[in-house]
Amino acid sequence: MNLILLGAPGAGKGTQAELLTEKLGIPAISTGNMLREAIHNGTEIGLEAKRYMDQGSLVPDDVILGIVRERVSQPDCRNGFILDGVPRTIPQAQALEDMGIRIDHVVSIEISDSVIEARMTGRRVCGHCGASYHIVANPPKKDNTCDLCGGTLEIRKDDAPETVRHRLEVYHRETEALKSFYEKLGKLRLVEGNQPIEDANRAILRAMGV
Ligand code: ADP
Ligand code: ADP
Ligand code: ZN
């Protein structure tokens, strides 16, 4: 089962990818988390990605495709995977097709721009494993500490309101067109994102026929 989660920044892709990983037993591949890890480790890819990410712009397609190609070839992806935050442009989607990566379902988590700002100001992410929390909607069990790995929670620099606005523009300009790309392939399913996390998760599983 190979799944793509589409949606604006803050739609809940990362949160849902984590739940689906638990329920379906397949790994989540988050390009955003992988890039943040590369920045943290000071790798060449991290250095290149940082200037785009800090501004809320997209990292070039060739960088993204390189890391995705390598990741999906790992043994743990044999029985399927969840792509979170990739593809984000038509060329990325086309390249996945050209690589022969079979996609079963594309779920677009639908949410209006007006809901997103409140989500982003309350988002906290684990600096160690990348898990996503919200100070009100999905708080960790222990203050500022990741439930999954005990890592310290952080505020993402690109969650500042002006950067979020730019990321939303980029989403509408570059990424939203992927909905019609996958609709034409008969793979697109829409799920309401503005509902409690567990309800959205059940709706996603239903949309996938699970
Ligand atoms: P969000 O989940 O809030 O949309 P992500 O963690 O997916 O944010 O992405 C954070 C940043 O990482 C993006 O603003 C972009 O700079 C970069 N990025 C992540 N995935 C991609 C991708 N597939 N293509 C281009 N840039 C990406
Ligand atoms: P994305 O990966 O699409 O950028 P996240 O999964 O990181 O989005 O979610 C963005 C923020 O909104 C996080 O703080 C998360 O805890 C919170 N969130 C996710 N889903 C919901 C929901 N259904 N209702 C309320 N808050 C949510
Ligand atoms: Zn963690």
Coordinates of N, CA and C and ligand atoms in Angstrom, one line a residue:
M1 N 0.8 -1.2 0.0 CA 0.0 0.0 0.0 C 0.9 1.3 0.0
N2 N 0.9 2.0 -1.1 CA 1.6 3.2 -1.2 C 0.7 4.4 -1.2
L3 N 0.9 5.3 -0.3 CA -0.1 6.4 -0.1 C 0.6 7.7 -0.1
I4 N -0.1 8.7 -0.7 CA 0.4 10.1 -0.7 C -0.6 10.9 0.1
L5 N -0.1 11.7 1.1 CA -0.9 12.7 1.8 C -0.6 14.0 1.3
L6 N -1.7 14.7 0.7 CA -1.6 16.0 0.2 C -2.3 17.0 1.2
G7 N -1.9 18.2 1.1 CA -2.6 19.2 1.9 C -1.7 20.4 2.2
A8 N -2.4 21.5 2.5 CA -1.7 22.8 2.8 C -0.8 22.6 4.0
P9 N 0.1 23.5 4.2 CA 0.9 23.5 5.5 C -0.1 23.5 6.7
G10 N 0.1 22.6 7.6 CA -0.8 22.6 8.8 C -2.1 21.9 8.6
A11 N -2.3 21.2 7.5 CA -3.5 20.5 7.2 C -3.6 19.3 8.2
G12 N -2.4 18.8 8.6 CA -2.4 17.6 9.5 C -1.8 16.4 8.9
K13 N -1.0 16.6 7.8 CA -0.3 15.5 7.1 C 0.6 14.7 8.1
G14 N 1.4 15.4 8.8 CA 2.4 14.8 9.7 C 1.7 14.0 10.8
T15 N 0.7 14.6 11.4 CA -0.1 14.0 12.5 C -0.7 12.7 12.0
Q16 N -1.4 12.8 10.8 CA -2.1 11.7 10.2 C -1.1 10.6 9.8
A17 N 0.0 11.0 9.2 CA 1.0 10.0 8.8 C 1.5 9.2 10.0
E18 N 1.7 9.8 11.1 CA 2.1 9.1 12.3 C 1.1 8.0 12.7
L19 N -0.2 8.4 12.7 CA -1.3 7.5 13.1 C -1.4 6.4 12.1
L20 N -1.2 6.7 10.9 CA -1.4 5.6 9.8 C -0.2 4.7 9.9
T21 N 1.0 5.2 10.3 CA 2.1 4.3 10.4 C 1.9 3.3 11.5
E22 N 1.3 3.7 12.7 CA 1.0 2.8 13.7 C -0.1 1.8 13.3
K23 N -1.1 2.3 12.6 CA -2.2 1.4 12.3 C -1.9 0.5 11.1
L24 N -1.2 0.9 10.1 CA -0.9 0.1 8.9 C 0.4 -0.6 8.9
G25 N 1.3 -0.2 9.9 CA 2.6 -0.8 10.0 C 3.5 -0.5 8.8
I26 N 3.3 0.6 8.1 CA 4.3 1.0 7.0 C 4.9 2.4 7.4
P27 N 6.1 2.6 6.9 CA 6.8 3.9 7.4 C 6.2 5.1 6.7
A28 N 6.3 6.2 7.4 CA 6.0 7.5 6.9 C 7.3 8.2 6.4
I29 N 7.2 8.7 5.2 CA 8.4 9.4 4.6 C 8.0 10.9 4.5
S30 N 8.6 11.7 5.5 CA 8.3 13.1 5.5 C 9.6 13.8 5.0
T31 N 9.5 14.4 3.8 CA 10.6 15.2 3.3 C 11.0 16.3 4.2
G32 N 10.0 17.0 4.8 CA 10.2 18.1 5.7 C 11.1 17.6 6.9
N33 N 10.7 16.5 7.5 CA 11.5 15.9 8.6 C 12.9 15.5 8.2
M34 N 13.0 14.9 7.0 CA 14.3 14.5 6.5 C 15.2 15.7 6.3
L35 N 14.6 16.8 5.7 CA 15.4 18.0 5.5 C 15.8 18.6 6.8
R36 N 14.9 18.7 7.8 CA 15.3 19.3 9.1 C 16.4 18.5 9.7
E37 N 16.4 17.2 9.6 CA 17.4 16.3 10.1 C 18.8 16.6 9.4
A38 N 18.7 16.8 8.1 CA 19.9 17.1 7.3 C 20.5 18.5 7.8
I39 N 19.6 19.4 8.1 CA 20.1 20.7 8.6 C 20.8 20.6 9.9
H40 N 20.1 19.8 10.8 CA 20.6 19.5 12.1 C 22.0 18.9 12.1
N41 N 22.2 18.0 11.1 CA 23.4 17.3 11.0 C 24.5 18.0 10.2
G42 N 24.1 19.2 9.6 CA 25.0 20.0 8.9 C 25.5 19.4 7.6
T43 N 24.7 18.5 7.0 CA 25.1 17.9 5.7 C 25.0 18.9 4.6
E44 N 25.5 18.5 3.4 CA 25.5 19.4 2.2 C 24.1 19.7 1.8
I45 N 23.2 18.6 1.8 CA 21.8 18.8 1.5 C 21.2 19.8 2.4
G46 N 21.5 19.6 3.7 CA 20.9 20.5 4.8 C 21.3 21.9 4.5
L47 N 22.5 22.1 4.2 CA 23.0 23.5 4.0 C 22.3 24.1 2.8
E48 N 22.1 23.3 1.7 CA 21.4 23.9 0.6 C 19.9 24.1 0.9
A49 N 19.3 23.2 1.6 CA 17.8 23.3 1.8 C 17.5 24.4 2.8
K50 N 18.4 24.7 3.7 CA 18.0 25.7 4.8 C 17.6 27.0 4.2
R51 N 18.3 27.5 3.2 CA 18.0 28.9 2.7 C 16.6 28.9 2.1
Y52 N 16.1 27.8 1.5 CA 14.7 27.8 1.0 C 13.7 27.7 2.2
M53 N 14.0 26.7 3.1 CA 13.1 26.4 4.1 C 12.8 27.6 5.1
D54 N 13.9 28.3 5.4 CA 13.8 29.5 6.3 C 12.8 30.5 5.7
Q55 N 12.8 30.6 4.4 CA 11.9 31.6 3.7 C 10.6 31.0 3.4
G56 N 10.4 29.7 3.6 CA 9.1 29.1 3.3 C 8.9 28.9 1.8
S57 N 10.0 28.8 1.1 CA 10.0 28.5 -0.3 C 10.3 27.0 -0.5
L58 N 10.0 26.5 -1.7 CA 10.3 25.1 -2.0 C 11.7 24.8 -2.2
V59 N 12.2 23.7 -1.7 CA 13.6 23.2 -2.0 C 13.5 22.6 -3.5
P60 N 14.6 22.8 -4.3 CA 14.6 22.4 -5.6 C 14.2 20.9 -5.8
D61 N 13.5 20.6 -6.9 CA 13.0 19.3 -7.1 C 14.1 18.2 -7.1
D62 N 15.2 18.5 -7.7 CA 16.3 17.5 -7.8 C 16.8 17.1 -6.5
V63 N 16.8 18.0 -5.5 CA 17.3 17.6 -4.2 C 16.2 16.7 -3.5
I64 N 15.0 17.1 -3.7 CA 13.9 16.3 -3.1 C 13.9 14.9 -3.7
L65 N 13.9 14.8 -5.0 CA 13.8 13.5 -5.7 C 15.0 12.6 -5.3
G66 N 16.2 13.2 -5.1 CA 17.3 12.4 -4.7 C 17.0 11.7 -3.4
I67 N 16.5 12.5 -2.4 CA 16.3 11.9 -1.1 C 15.2 10.9 -1.1
V68 N 14.1 11.2 -1.9 CA 13.0 10.2 -1.9 C 13.4 8.9 -2.6
R69 N 14.1 9.1 -3.7 CA 14.5 7.8 -4.4 C 15.3 6.9 -3.5
E70 N 16.2 7.5 -2.7 CA 17.0 6.7 -1.8 C 16.2 6.1 -0.7
R71 N 15.3 6.9 -0.2 CA 14.5 6.4 1.0 C 13.5 5.3 0.6
V72 N 12.8 5.4 -0.6 CA 11.8 4.3 -0.9 C 12.5 3.0 -1.3
S73 N 13.8 3.1 -1.5 CA 14.5 1.8 -1.9 C 15.0 1.0 -0.7
Q74 N 14.8 1.6 0.6 CA 15.2 0.9 1.8 C 14.2 -0.3 2.0
P75 N 14.8 -1.3 2.7 CA 14.0 -2.5 2.9 C 12.6 -2.3 3.6
D76 N 12.6 -1.3 4.6 CA 11.3 -1.2 5.3 C 10.2 -0.6 4.5
C77 N 10.5 -0.2 3.3 CA 9.4 0.3 2.4 C 8.8 -0.8 1.5
R78 N 9.4 -2.0 1.6 CA 8.9 -3.1 0.8 C 7.4 -3.3 0.7
N79 N 6.8 -3.2 1.9 CA 5.3 -3.5 1.9 C 4.5 -2.2 1.8
G80 N 5.1 -1.1 1.5 CA 4.4 0.2 1.3 C 5.0 1.3 2.2
F81 N 4.5 2.5 1.9 CA 5.0 3.7 2.6 C 3.9 4.8 2.4
I82 N 4.1 5.8 3.3 CA 3.2 7.0 3.3 C 4.1 8.2 2.9
L83 N 3.8 8.8 1.9 CA 4.6 10.0 1.5 C 3.9 11.3 2.1
D84 N 4.6 12.0 3.0 CA 4.0 13.1 3.7 C 4.8 14.4 3.2
G85 N 4.2 15.2 2.5 CA 4.8 16.4 2.1 C 5.6 16.3 0.7
V86 N 5.4 15.2 0.1 CA 6.0 15.0 -1.2 C 5.1 14.1 -2.0
P87 N 4.8 14.3 -3.3 CA 5.3 15.4 -4.1 C 4.6 16.7 -3.8
R88 N 5.2 17.8 -4.2 CA 4.7 19.2 -3.9 C 4.6 20.0 -5.2
T89 N 5.1 19.4 -6.3 CA 5.1 20.1 -7.6 C 4.7 19.1 -8.6
I90 N 4.2 19.5 -9.8 CA 3.9 18.6 -10.8 C 5.2 17.8 -11.3
P91 N 6.3 18.5 -11.5 CA 7.5 17.8 -11.9 C 7.9 16.7 -10.8
Q92 N 7.7 16.9 -9.6 CA 8.0 15.9 -8.6 C 7.0 14.7 -8.8
A93 N 5.7 15.0 -9.0 CA 4.8 13.9 -9.2 C 5.1 13.1 -10.4
Q94 N 5.4 13.8 -11.5 CA 5.8 13.2 -12.7 C 7.0 12.3 -12.6
A95 N 8.0 12.8 -11.8 CA 9.2 12.0 -11.6 C 8.9 10.8 -10.8
L96 N 8.0 10.8 -9.9 CA 7.7 9.6 -9.1 C 7.1 8.6 -10.1
E97 N 6.2 9.0 -11.0 CA 5.6 8.1 -12.0 C 6.7 7.5 -12.9
D98 N 7.6 8.4 -13.3 CA 8.7 8.0 -14.2 C 9.6 7.0 -13.5
M99 N 9.8 7.1 -12.2 CA 10.6 6.2 -11.5 C 9.9 4.8 -11.3
G100 N 8.7 4.7 -11.7 CA 7.9 3.5 -11.6 C 7.4 3.3 -10.2
I101 N 7.3 4.3 -9.4 CA 6.8 4.2 -8.0 C 5.3 4.1 -8.1
R102 N 4.7 3.0 -7.8 CA 3.3 2.8 -7.9 C 2.6 3.5 -6.7
I103 N 1.5 4.3 -7.0 CA 0.8 4.9 -5.9 C -0.6 4.4 -5.9
D104 N -1.1 3.9 -4.8 CA -2.5 3.4 -4.7 C -3.5 4.4 -4.4
H105 N -3.2 5.3 -3.4 CA -4.2 6.3 -3.0 C -3.5 7.6 -2.8
V106 N -4.2 8.7 -3.2 CA -3.8 10.0 -2.8 C -4.9 10.7 -2.0
V107 N -4.6 11.0 -0.8 CA -5.6 11.6 0.1 C -5.2 13.1 0.3
S108 N -6.2 13.9 -0.1 CA -6.0 15.4 0.1 C -6.7 15.8 1.4
I109 N -6.0 16.3 2.4 CA -6.6 16.7 3.6 C -7.0 18.2 3.4
E110 N -8.3 18.4 3.4 CA -8.9 19.7 3.0 C -9.0 20.6 4.2
I111 N -8.5 21.8 4.1 CA -8.7 22.8 5.2 C -8.6 24.2 4.7
S112 N -9.3 25.1 5.3 CA -9.3 26.5 4.7 C -8.1 27.2 5.3
D113 N -7.6 28.2 4.6 CA -6.5 29.0 5.0 C -6.7 29.6 6.4
S114 N -8.0 30.0 6.7 CA -8.3 30.7 7.9 C -8.0 29.8 9.2
V115 N -8.1 28.5 9.1 CA -7.9 27.6 10.2 C -6.4 27.4 10.5
I116 N -5.7 27.6 9.4 CA -4.3 27.2 9.5 C -3.4 28.0 10.5
E117 N -3.7 29.4 10.5 CA -2.8 30.2 11.3 C -2.8 29.8 12.8
A118 N -4.0 29.5 13.4 CA -4.1 29.0 14.8 C -3.4 27.7 15.0
R119 N -3.5 26.9 14.0 CA -2.7 25.6 14.1 C -1.2 25.8 14.2
M120 N -0.8 26.7 13.3 CA 0.7 26.9 13.2 C 1.3 27.5 14.4
T121 N 0.5 28.5 15.0 CA 1.1 29.2 16.2 C 1.2 28.2 17.4
G122 N 0.3 27.2 17.4 CA 0.3 26.2 18.5 C 1.2 25.0 18.2
R123 N 1.7 24.9 17.0 CA 2.5 23.7 16.7 C 3.8 23.6 17.4
R124 N 4.1 22.4 17.9 CA 5.4 22.2 18.5 C 5.9 20.8 17.9
V125 N 7.2 20.8 17.5 CA 7.7 19.5 16.9 C 8.8 19.0 17.7
C126 N 9.0 17.7 17.7 CA 10.1 17.1 18.4 C 11.4 17.3 17.7
G127 N 12.4 17.9 18.3 CA 13.6 18.1 17.7 C 14.4 16.9 17.4
H128 N 14.0 15.7 18.0 CA 14.7 14.5 17.8 C 14.1 13.6 16.7
C129 N 12.7 13.4 16.8 CA 12.1 12.4 15.9 C 11.1 13.1 14.9
G130 N 10.8 14.4 15.1 CA 10.0 15.2 14.2 C 8.5 15.1 14.5
A131 N 8.1 14.3 15.5 CA 6.7 14.2 15.8 C 6.0 15.6 16.0
S132 N 4.8 15.7 15.6 CA 4.1 17.0 15.6 C 3.0 17.0 16.8
Y133 N 3.0 18.1 17.5 CA 2.1 18.3 18.6 C 1.4 19.7 18.5
H134 N 0.4 19.9 19.3 CA -0.3 21.2 19.3 C -0.6 21.5 20.8
I135 N -0.3 22.7 21.2 CA -0.4 23.0 22.6 C -1.8 22.9 23.2
V136 N -2.8 23.0 22.3 CA -4.2 22.8 22.7 C -4.8 21.5 22.2
A137 N -4.7 21.4 20.8 CA -5.4 20.3 20.2 C -4.8 18.9 20.4
N138 N -3.5 18.9 20.6 CA -2.8 17.6 20.7 C -1.5 17.8 21.6
P139 N -1.7 18.1 22.9 CA -0.6 18.4 23.8 C 0.2 17.1 24.1
P140 N 1.5 17.2 24.4 CA 2.2 16.0 24.8 C 1.8 15.6 26.2
K141 N 2.0 14.4 26.7 CA 1.6 14.0 28.0 C 2.4 14.8 29.1
K142 N 3.7 15.0 28.8 CA 4.6 15.7 29.7 C 5.0 17.0 29.0
D143 N 4.9 18.1 29.7 CA 5.2 19.4 29.1 C 6.5 19.4 28.3
N144 N 6.3 19.9 27.0 CA 7.5 20.1 26.2 C 8.3 18.9 25.9
T145 N 7.8 17.7 26.1 CA 8.5 16.5 25.9 C 7.8 15.5 25.0
C146 N 8.5 15.0 24.0 CA 7.9 14.1 23.0 C 7.4 12.8 23.7
D147 N 6.1 12.4 23.4 CA 5.6 11.1 24.0 C 6.3 9.9 23.4
L148 N 6.8 10.1 22.1 CA 7.4 8.9 21.4 C 8.8 8.6 21.8
C149 N 9.6 9.7 22.0 CA 11.0 9.5 22.1 C 11.7 10.3 23.3
G150 N 10.9 11.1 24.0 CA 11.4 11.9 25.1 C 12.2 13.1 24.6
G151 N 12.2 13.4 23.3 CA 13.0 14.5 22.8 C 12.3 15.8 23.3
T152 N 13.0 16.9 23.2 CA 12.5 18.2 23.6 C 11.7 18.8 22.4
L153 N 10.5 19.4 22.7 CA 9.7 20.0 21.6 C 10.2 21.5 21.3
E154 N 10.1 21.8 20.1 CA 10.6 23.1 19.6 C 9.5 23.8 18.7
I155 N 9.7 25.1 18.5 CA 8.9 25.8 17.6 C 9.6 25.9 16.3
R156 N 9.0 25.6 15.2 CA 9.7 25.7 13.9 C 9.8 27.1 13.5
K157 N 11.0 27.5 13.0 CA 11.2 28.9 12.6 C 10.3 29.3 11.5
D158 N 10.0 28.3 10.6 CA 9.1 28.7 9.5 C 7.6 28.7 9.8
D159 N 7.3 28.5 11.1 CA 5.9 28.7 11.5 C 5.6 30.1 12.0
A160 N 6.5 31.0 11.8 CA 6.2 32.4 12.1 C 5.1 32.9 11.1
P161 N 4.1 33.7 11.6 CA 3.0 34.0 10.7 C 3.3 34.5 9.3
E162 N 4.3 35.4 9.2 CA 4.6 35.9 7.8 C 5.1 34.8 6.9
T163 N 5.9 33.9 7.5 CA 6.4 32.7 6.7 C 5.3 31.8 6.3
V164 N 4.4 31.6 7.3 CA 3.2 30.7 7.0 C 2.4 31.3 5.8
R165 N 2.2 32.6 5.8 CA 1.5 33.2 4.7 C 2.1 32.9 3.4
H166 N 3.4 33.0 3.3 CA 4.2 32.7 2.1 C 4.0 31.2 1.7
R167 N 4.1 30.4 2.7 CA 4.0 28.9 2.4 C 2.6 28.6 1.9
L168 N 1.6 29.3 2.4 CA 0.3 29.1 1.8 C 0.2 29.5 0.4
E169 N 0.8 30.6 0.1 CA 0.8 31.1 -1.3 C 1.5 30.1 -2.2
V170 N 2.6 29.6 -1.7 CA 3.3 28.6 -2.5 C 2.5 27.3 -2.7
Y171 N 1.8 26.9 -1.6 CA 0.9 25.8 -1.7 C -0.2 26.0 -2.9
H172 N -0.8 27.2 -2.8 CA -1.9 27.4 -3.9 C -1.3 27.5 -5.3
R173 N -0.1 28.1 -5.4 CA 0.5 28.3 -6.7 C 1.1 27.0 -7.2
E174 N 1.8 26.2 -6.4 CA 2.6 25.1 -6.9 C 2.0 23.7 -6.6
T175 N 1.4 23.5 -5.5 CA 1.1 22.2 -5.0 C -0.4 21.8 -5.2
E176 N -1.3 22.8 -5.2 CA -2.7 22.4 -5.3 C -3.0 21.8 -6.6
A177 N -2.3 22.1 -7.6 CA -2.5 21.5 -9.0 C -2.3 20.0 -9.0
L178 N -1.7 19.5 -7.9 CA -1.5 18.0 -7.9 C -2.9 17.3 -7.7
K179 N -3.8 18.0 -7.2 CA -5.1 17.4 -7.0 C -5.7 17.0 -8.3
S180 N -5.7 17.9 -9.3 CA -6.2 17.5 -10.6 C -5.3 16.5 -11.3
F181 N -4.0 16.6 -11.1 CA -3.0 15.6 -11.6 C -3.5 14.2 -11.2
Y182 N -3.7 14.0 -9.9 CA -4.1 12.6 -9.4 C -5.6 12.3 -9.7
E183 N -6.4 13.4 -9.8 CA -7.8 13.1 -10.1 C -7.9 12.4 -11.5
K184 N -7.1 13.0 -12.4 CA -7.1 12.4 -13.8 C -6.6 11.0 -13.8
L185 N -5.7 10.6 -12.8 CA -5.3 9.2 -12.7 C -6.3 8.4 -11.9
G186 N -7.4 9.0 -11.4 CA -8.4 8.3 -10.7 C -8.0 7.9 -9.3
K187 N -7.0 8.6 -8.7 CA -6.5 8.2 -7.4 C -6.8 9.2 -6.3
L188 N -7.4 10.3 -6.6 CA -7.6 11.3 -5.6 C -8.8 11.0 -4.7
R189 N -8.6 11.2 -3.4 CA -9.7 11.1 -2.4 C -9.6 12.4 -1.5
L190 N -10.8 13.0 -1.3 CA -10.8 14.2 -0.4 C -11.2 13.9 1.0
V191 N -10.6 14.4 2.0 CA -11.0 14.2 3.4 C -11.0 15.5 4.1
E192 N -12.1 15.8 4.9 CA -12.2 17.0 5.7 C -11.2 17.0 6.8
G193 N -10.3 18.1 6.8 CA -9.3 18.2 7.7 C -9.7 18.9 9.0
N194 N -10.8 19.7 8.9 CA -11.2 20.4 10.1 C -12.2 19.6 10.9
Q195 N -11.7 18.6 11.5 CA -12.4 17.8 12.5 C -11.4 17.1 13.4
P196 N -11.8 16.6 14.6 CA -10.8 16.1 15.5 C -9.9 15.1 14.9
I197 N -8.7 15.0 15.4 CA -7.6 14.2 14.8 C -8.0 12.8 14.5
E198 N -8.7 12.1 15.5 CA -9.0 10.7 15.4 C -10.1 10.5 14.3
D199 N -11.1 11.5 14.2 CA -12.1 11.4 13.2 C -11.5 11.6 11.8
A200 N -10.6 12.5 11.7 CA -10.0 12.7 10.4 C -9.2 11.4 10.0
N201 N -8.6 10.7 11.0 CA -7.9 9.5 10.7 C -8.8 8.4 10.2
R202 N -10.0 8.3 10.9 CA -11.0 7.3 10.4 C -11.5 7.6 9.0
A203 N -11.7 8.9 8.7 CA -12.1 9.3 7.4 C -11.1 8.9 6.3
I204 N -9.8 9.1 6.7 CA -8.7 8.7 5.7 C -8.7 7.2 5.5
L205 N -8.8 6.5 6.5 CA -8.8 5.0 6.3 C -10.0 4.6 5.5
R206 N -11.2 5.2 5.7 CA -12.4 4.9 4.9 C -12.1 5.2 3.5
A207 N -11.5 6.4 3.3 CA -11.3 6.9 1.9 C -10.4 5.9 1.1
M208 N -9.5 5.2 1.9 CA -8.6 4.2 1.3 C -9.2 2.9 1.2
G209 N -10.4 2.7 1.7 CA -11.1 1.4 1.7 C -10.6 0.5 2.7
V210 N -9.9 1.0 3.8 CA -9.4 0.1 4.8 C -10.4 -0.1 5.9
Ligands
ADP1 P1 4.4 21.4 6.3 O1 4.1 20.0 6.7 O2 4.0 22.4 7.4 O3 3.8 21.8 5.0 P2 7.0 20.4 5.7 O4 7.7 19.9 6.9 O5 6.4 19.4 4.8 O6 5.9 21.5 6.1 O7 8.0 21.2 4.8 C1 8.8 22.3 5.4 C2 9.6 22.9 4.3 O8 10.5 21.9 3.7 C3 8.8 23.4 3.1 O9 8.4 24.8 3.3 C4 9.9 23.3 2.0 O10 10.8 24.4 2.1 C5 10.6 22.1 2.3 N1 10.1 20.9 1.7 C6 9.6 19.8 2.3 N2 9.1 18.9 1.3 C7 9.4 19.4 0.1 C8 9.1 19.0 -1.2 N3 8.5 17.9 -1.5 N4 9.5 19.9 -2.2 C9 10.1 21.1 -1.9 N5 10.3 21.5 -0.7 C10 10.0 20.7 0.3
ADP2 P1 1.3 19.3 8.4 O1 2.2 18.2 8.4 O2 0.2 19.1 7.3 O3 2.0 20.6 8.2 P2 0.8 18.8 11.2 O4 0.3 17.4 11.3 O5 2.1 19.2 11.7 O6 0.5 19.4 9.7 O7 -0.3 19.7 12.0 C1 -0.2 21.1 12.1 C2 -0.6 21.5 13.6 O8 -2.0 21.3 13.7 C3 0.1 20.7 14.6 O9 0.2 21.5 15.8 C4 -0.9 19.6 15.0 O10 -0.8 19.1 16.3 C5 -2.3 20.3 14.7 N1 -3.3 19.4 14.2 C6 -3.2 18.4 13.3 N2 -4.4 17.9 13.0 C7 -5.3 18.6 13.7 C8 -6.8 18.5 13.9 N3 -7.5 17.6 13.2 N4 -7.3 19.4 14.7 C9 -6.6 20.3 15.3 N5 -5.3 20.4 15.3 C10 -4.6 19.6 14.5
ZN3 ZN 10.2 12.5 19.4

